[in-house]
PDB file of C-alpha atoms in Angstrom:
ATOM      1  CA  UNK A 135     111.018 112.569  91.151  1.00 78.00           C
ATOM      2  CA  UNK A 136     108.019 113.157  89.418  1.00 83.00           C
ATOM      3  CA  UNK A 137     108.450 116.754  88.682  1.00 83.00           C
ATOM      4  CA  UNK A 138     111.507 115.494  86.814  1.00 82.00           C
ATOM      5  CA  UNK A 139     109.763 113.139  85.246  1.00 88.00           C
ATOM      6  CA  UNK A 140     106.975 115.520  84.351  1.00 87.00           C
ATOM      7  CA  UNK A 141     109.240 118.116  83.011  1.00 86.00           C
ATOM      8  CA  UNK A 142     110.682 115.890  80.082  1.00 87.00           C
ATOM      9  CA  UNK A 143     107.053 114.298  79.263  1.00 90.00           C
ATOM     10  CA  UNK A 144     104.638 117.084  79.274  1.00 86.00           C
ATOM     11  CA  UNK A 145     104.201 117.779  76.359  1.00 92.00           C
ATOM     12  CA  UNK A 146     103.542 113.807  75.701  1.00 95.00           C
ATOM     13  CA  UNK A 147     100.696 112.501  77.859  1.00 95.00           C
ATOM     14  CA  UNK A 148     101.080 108.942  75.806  1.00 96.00           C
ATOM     15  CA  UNK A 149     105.039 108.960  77.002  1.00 96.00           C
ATOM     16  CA  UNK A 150     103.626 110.136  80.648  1.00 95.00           C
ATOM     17  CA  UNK A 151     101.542 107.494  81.038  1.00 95.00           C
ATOM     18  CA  UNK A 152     104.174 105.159  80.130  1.00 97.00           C
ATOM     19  CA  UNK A 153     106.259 106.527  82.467  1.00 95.00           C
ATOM     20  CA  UNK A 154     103.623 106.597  85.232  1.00 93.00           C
ATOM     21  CA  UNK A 155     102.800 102.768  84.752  1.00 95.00           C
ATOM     22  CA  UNK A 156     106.245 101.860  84.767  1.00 96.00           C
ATOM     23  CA  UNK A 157     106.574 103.315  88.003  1.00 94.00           C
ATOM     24  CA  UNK A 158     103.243 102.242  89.332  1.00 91.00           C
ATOM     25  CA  UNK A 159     104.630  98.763  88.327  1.00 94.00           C
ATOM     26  CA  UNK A 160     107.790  99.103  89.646  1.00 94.00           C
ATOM     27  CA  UNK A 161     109.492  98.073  86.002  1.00 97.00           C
ATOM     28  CA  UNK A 162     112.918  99.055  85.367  1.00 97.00           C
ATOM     29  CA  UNK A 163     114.714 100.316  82.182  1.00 97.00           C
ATOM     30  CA  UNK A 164     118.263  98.833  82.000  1.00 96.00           C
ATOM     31  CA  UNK A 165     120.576 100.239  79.625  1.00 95.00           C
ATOM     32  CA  UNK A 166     119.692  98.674  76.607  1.00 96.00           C
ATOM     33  CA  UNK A 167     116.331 100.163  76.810  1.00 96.00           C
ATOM     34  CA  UNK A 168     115.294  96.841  77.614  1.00 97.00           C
ATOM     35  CA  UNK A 169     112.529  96.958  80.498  1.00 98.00           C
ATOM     36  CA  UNK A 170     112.220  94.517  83.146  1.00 97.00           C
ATOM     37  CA  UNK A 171     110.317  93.274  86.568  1.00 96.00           C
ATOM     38  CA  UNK A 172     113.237  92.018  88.452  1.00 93.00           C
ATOM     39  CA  UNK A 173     114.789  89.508  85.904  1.00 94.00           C
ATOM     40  CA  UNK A 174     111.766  89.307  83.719  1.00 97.00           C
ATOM     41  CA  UNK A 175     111.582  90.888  80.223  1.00 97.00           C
ATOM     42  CA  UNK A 176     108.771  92.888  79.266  1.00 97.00           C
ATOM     43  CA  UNK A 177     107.877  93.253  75.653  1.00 97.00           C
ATOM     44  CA  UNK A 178     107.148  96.189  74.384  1.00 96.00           C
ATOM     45  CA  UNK A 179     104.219  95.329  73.422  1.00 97.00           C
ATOM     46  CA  UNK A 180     102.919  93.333  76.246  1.00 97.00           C
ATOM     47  CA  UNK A 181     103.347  97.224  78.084  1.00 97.00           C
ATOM     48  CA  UNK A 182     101.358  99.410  75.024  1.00 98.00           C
ATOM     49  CA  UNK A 183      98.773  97.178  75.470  1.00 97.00           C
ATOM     50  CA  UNK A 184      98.529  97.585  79.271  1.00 96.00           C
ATOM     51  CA  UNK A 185      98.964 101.688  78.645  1.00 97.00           C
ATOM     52  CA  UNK A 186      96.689 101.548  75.450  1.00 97.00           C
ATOM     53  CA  UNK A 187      99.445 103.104  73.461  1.00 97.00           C
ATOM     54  CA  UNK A 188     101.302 102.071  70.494  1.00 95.00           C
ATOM     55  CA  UNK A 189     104.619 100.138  70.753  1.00 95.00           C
ATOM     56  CA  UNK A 190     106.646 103.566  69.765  1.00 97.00           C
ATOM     57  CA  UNK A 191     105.688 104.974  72.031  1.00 97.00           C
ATOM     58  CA  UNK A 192     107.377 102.794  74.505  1.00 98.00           C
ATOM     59  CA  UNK A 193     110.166 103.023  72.481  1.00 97.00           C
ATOM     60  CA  UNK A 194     110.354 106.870  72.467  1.00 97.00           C
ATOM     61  CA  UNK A 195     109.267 106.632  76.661  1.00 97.00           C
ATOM     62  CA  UNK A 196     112.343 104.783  76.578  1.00 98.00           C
ATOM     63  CA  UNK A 197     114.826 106.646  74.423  1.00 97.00           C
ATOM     64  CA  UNK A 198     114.049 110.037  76.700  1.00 96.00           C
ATOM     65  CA  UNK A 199     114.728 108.074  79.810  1.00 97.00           C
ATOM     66  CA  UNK A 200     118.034 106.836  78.970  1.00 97.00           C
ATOM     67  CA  UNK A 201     119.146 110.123  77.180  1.00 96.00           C
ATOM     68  CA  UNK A 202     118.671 112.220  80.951  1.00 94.00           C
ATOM     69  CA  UNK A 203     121.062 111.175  83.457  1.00 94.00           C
ATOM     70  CA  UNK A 204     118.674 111.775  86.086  1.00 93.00           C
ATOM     71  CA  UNK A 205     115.795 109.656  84.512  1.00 94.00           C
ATOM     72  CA  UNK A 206     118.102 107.051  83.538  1.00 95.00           C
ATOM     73  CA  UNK A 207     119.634 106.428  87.232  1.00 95.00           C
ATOM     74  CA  UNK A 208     115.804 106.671  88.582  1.00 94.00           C
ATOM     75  CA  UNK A 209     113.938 104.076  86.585  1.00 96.00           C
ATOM     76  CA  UNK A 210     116.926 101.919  86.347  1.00 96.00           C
ATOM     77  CA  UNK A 211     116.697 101.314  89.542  1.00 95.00           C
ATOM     78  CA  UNK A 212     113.031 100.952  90.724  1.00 94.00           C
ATOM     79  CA  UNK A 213     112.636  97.525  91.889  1.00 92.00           C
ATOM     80  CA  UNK A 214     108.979  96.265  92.284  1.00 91.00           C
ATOM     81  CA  UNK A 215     106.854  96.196  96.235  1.00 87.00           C
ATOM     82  CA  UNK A 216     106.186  92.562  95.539  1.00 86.00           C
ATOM     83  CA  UNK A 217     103.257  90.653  96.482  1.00 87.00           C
ATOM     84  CA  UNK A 218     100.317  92.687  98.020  1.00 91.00           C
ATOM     85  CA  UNK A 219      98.066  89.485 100.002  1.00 95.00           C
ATOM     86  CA  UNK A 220      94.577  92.187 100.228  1.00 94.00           C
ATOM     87  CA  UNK A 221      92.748  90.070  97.801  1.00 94.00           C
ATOM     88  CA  UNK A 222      93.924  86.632  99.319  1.00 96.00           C
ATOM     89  CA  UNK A 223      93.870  87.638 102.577  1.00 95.00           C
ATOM     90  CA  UNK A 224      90.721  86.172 103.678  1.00 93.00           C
ATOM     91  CA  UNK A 225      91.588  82.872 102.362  1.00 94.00           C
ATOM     92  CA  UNK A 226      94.657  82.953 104.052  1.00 95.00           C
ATOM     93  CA  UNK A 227      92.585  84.096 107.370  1.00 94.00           C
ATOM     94  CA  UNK A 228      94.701  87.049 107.685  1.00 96.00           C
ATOM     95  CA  UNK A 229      93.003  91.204 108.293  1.00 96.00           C
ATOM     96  CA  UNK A 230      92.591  93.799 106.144  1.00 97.00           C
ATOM     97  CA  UNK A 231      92.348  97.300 107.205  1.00 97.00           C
ATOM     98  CA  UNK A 232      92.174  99.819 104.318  1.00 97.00           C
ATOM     99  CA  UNK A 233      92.708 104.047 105.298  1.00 97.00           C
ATOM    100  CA  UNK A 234      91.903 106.545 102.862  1.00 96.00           C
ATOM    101  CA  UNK A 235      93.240 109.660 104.169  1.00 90.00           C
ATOM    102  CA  UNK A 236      95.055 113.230 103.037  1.00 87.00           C
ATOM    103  CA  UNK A 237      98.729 112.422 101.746  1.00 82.00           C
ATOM    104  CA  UNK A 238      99.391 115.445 103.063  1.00 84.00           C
ATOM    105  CA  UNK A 239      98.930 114.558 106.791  1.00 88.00           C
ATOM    106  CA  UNK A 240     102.266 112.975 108.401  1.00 92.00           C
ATOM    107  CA  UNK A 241     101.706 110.210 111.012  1.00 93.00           C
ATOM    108  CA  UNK A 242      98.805 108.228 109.229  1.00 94.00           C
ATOM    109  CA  UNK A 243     101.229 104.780 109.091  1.00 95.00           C
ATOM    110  CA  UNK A 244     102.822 105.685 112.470  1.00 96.00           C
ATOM    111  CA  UNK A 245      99.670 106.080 114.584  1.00 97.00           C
ATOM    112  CA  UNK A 246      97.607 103.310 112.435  1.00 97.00           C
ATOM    113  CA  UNK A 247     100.368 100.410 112.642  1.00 97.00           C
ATOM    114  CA  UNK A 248     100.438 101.424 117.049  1.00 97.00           C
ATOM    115  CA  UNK A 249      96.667 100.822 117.182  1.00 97.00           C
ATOM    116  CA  UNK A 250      97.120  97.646 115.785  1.00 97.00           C
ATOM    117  CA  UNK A 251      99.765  96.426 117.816  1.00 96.00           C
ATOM    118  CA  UNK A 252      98.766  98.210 120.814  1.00 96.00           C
ATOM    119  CA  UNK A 253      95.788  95.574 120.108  1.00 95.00           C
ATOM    120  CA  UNK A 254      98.407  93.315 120.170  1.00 96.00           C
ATOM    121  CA  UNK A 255      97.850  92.562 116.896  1.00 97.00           C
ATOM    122  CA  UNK A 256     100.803  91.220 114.432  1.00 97.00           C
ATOM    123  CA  UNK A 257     101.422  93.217 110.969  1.00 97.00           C
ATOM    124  CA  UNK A 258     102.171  91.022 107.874  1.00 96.00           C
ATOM    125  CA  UNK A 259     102.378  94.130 105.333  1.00 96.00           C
ATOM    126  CA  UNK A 260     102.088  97.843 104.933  1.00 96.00           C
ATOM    127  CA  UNK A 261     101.340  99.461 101.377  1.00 94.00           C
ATOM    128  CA  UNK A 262     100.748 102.696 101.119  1.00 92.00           C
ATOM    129  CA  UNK A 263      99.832 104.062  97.460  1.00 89.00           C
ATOM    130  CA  UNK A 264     101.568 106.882  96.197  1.00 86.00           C
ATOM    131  CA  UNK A 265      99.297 109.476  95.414  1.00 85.00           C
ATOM    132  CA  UNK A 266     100.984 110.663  92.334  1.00 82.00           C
ATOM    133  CA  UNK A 267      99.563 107.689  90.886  1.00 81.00           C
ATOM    134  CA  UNK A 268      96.149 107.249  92.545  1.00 82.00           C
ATOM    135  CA  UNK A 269      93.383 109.699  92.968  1.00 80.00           C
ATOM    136  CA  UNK A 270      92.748 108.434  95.746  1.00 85.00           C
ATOM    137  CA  UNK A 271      95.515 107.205  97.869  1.00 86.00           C
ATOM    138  CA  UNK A 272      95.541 104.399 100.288  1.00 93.00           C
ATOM    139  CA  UNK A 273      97.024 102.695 103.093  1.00 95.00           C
ATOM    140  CA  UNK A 274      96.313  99.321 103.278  1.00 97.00           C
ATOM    141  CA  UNK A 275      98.214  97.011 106.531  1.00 97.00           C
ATOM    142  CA  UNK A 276      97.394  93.309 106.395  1.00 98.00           C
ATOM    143  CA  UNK A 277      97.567  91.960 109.519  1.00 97.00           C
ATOM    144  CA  UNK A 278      98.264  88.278 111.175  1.00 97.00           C
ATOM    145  CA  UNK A 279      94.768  88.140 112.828  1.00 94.00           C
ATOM    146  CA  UNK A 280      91.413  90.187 111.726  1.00 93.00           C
ATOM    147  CA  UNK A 281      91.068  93.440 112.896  1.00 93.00           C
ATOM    148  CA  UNK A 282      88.163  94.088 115.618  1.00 94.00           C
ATOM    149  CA  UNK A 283      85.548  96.348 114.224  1.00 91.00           C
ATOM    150  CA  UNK A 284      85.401  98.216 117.447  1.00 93.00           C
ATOM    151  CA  UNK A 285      88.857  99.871 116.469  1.00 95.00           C
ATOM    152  CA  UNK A 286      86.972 101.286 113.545  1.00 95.00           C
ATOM    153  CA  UNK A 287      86.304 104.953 114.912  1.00 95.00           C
ATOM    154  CA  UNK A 288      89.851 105.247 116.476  1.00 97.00           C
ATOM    155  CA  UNK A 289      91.608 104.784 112.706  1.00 97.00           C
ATOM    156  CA  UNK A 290      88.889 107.176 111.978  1.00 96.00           C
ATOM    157  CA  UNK A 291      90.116 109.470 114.861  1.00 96.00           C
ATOM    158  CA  UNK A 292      93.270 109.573 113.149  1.00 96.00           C
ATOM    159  CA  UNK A 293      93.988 113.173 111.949  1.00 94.00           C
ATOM    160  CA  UNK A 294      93.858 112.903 107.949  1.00 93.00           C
ATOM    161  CA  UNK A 295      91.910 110.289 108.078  1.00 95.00           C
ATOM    162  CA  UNK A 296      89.047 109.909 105.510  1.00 95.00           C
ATOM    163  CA  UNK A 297      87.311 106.188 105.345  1.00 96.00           C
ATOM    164  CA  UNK A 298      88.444 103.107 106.672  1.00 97.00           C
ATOM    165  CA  UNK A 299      87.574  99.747 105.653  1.00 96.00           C
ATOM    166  CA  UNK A 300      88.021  96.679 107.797  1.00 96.00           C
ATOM    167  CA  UNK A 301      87.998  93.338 106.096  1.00 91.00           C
TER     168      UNK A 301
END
């Protein structure tokens, strides 16, 4: 996907990084050129002022989507991850364990979400980040119950593991 998507806007950072928050977002472009979250209508300018660009250049983000095939069946149908609880979760007494690791290194979600429940320890949600969009990509897994600190050095035994946060 993104090579695709890098192919028709390198030459355009501004139009990249409109693409790149739409995605990050999970916004869609219906056929109208019309962009939404679910059923809810983002303006145009409401987005340039989240990318710092000017409202055109939505516009001309847009018009390249919807003249590609390709681009136009991707981002019209990204749907949003929904509701991440991370910075609620300790008012809704739930855990937080946060993995920084390689993107490169299969197994990371696997073998972290079996340490949990080998704990016996319930999982509410798993996002990980993709790291086309973040420097630095992350797994975070909220859990039902807080996550012992003595399981810190086994998520860090994980192979591609880089820090680990437990909140």
């Amino acid at each position: 996907m993104w090579n695709k998507i890098r192919h028709n806007f390198d030459k355009y950072p501004a139009r990249m990084n409109v693409a790149r928050k739409i995605v990050e977002l999970g916004l869609r472009v219906d056929l109208s050129g019309k962009i939404y979250c679910e059923n809810v209508e983002i303006s145009d300018v409401a987005l340039a002022r989240a990318v710092n660009v000017d409202r055109r250049t939505i516009k001309a983000t847009v018009e390249v989507i919807l003249r590609d095939d390709q681009l136009s069946n991707i981002f019209e149908n990204i749907m949003p991850a929904g509701a991440l609880l991370k910075k609620v979760a300790k008012d809704l007494e739930l855990g937080v364990v946060e993995i920084e690791a390689n993107a490169e290194s299969p197994g990371i979600l696997a073998q972290a979400t079996q340490l949990i429940s080998s704990n016996n320890i319930s999982i509410r949600q798993a996002h990980a980040s993709d790291p086309e969009l973040e420097e630095t990509p992350r797994l975070t897994i909220i859990t039902q119950n807080p996550i012992p600190g003595i399981l810190l050095s086994k998520f860090l035994d994980i192979k591609g593991v880089k820090r680990v946060s437990i909140y």
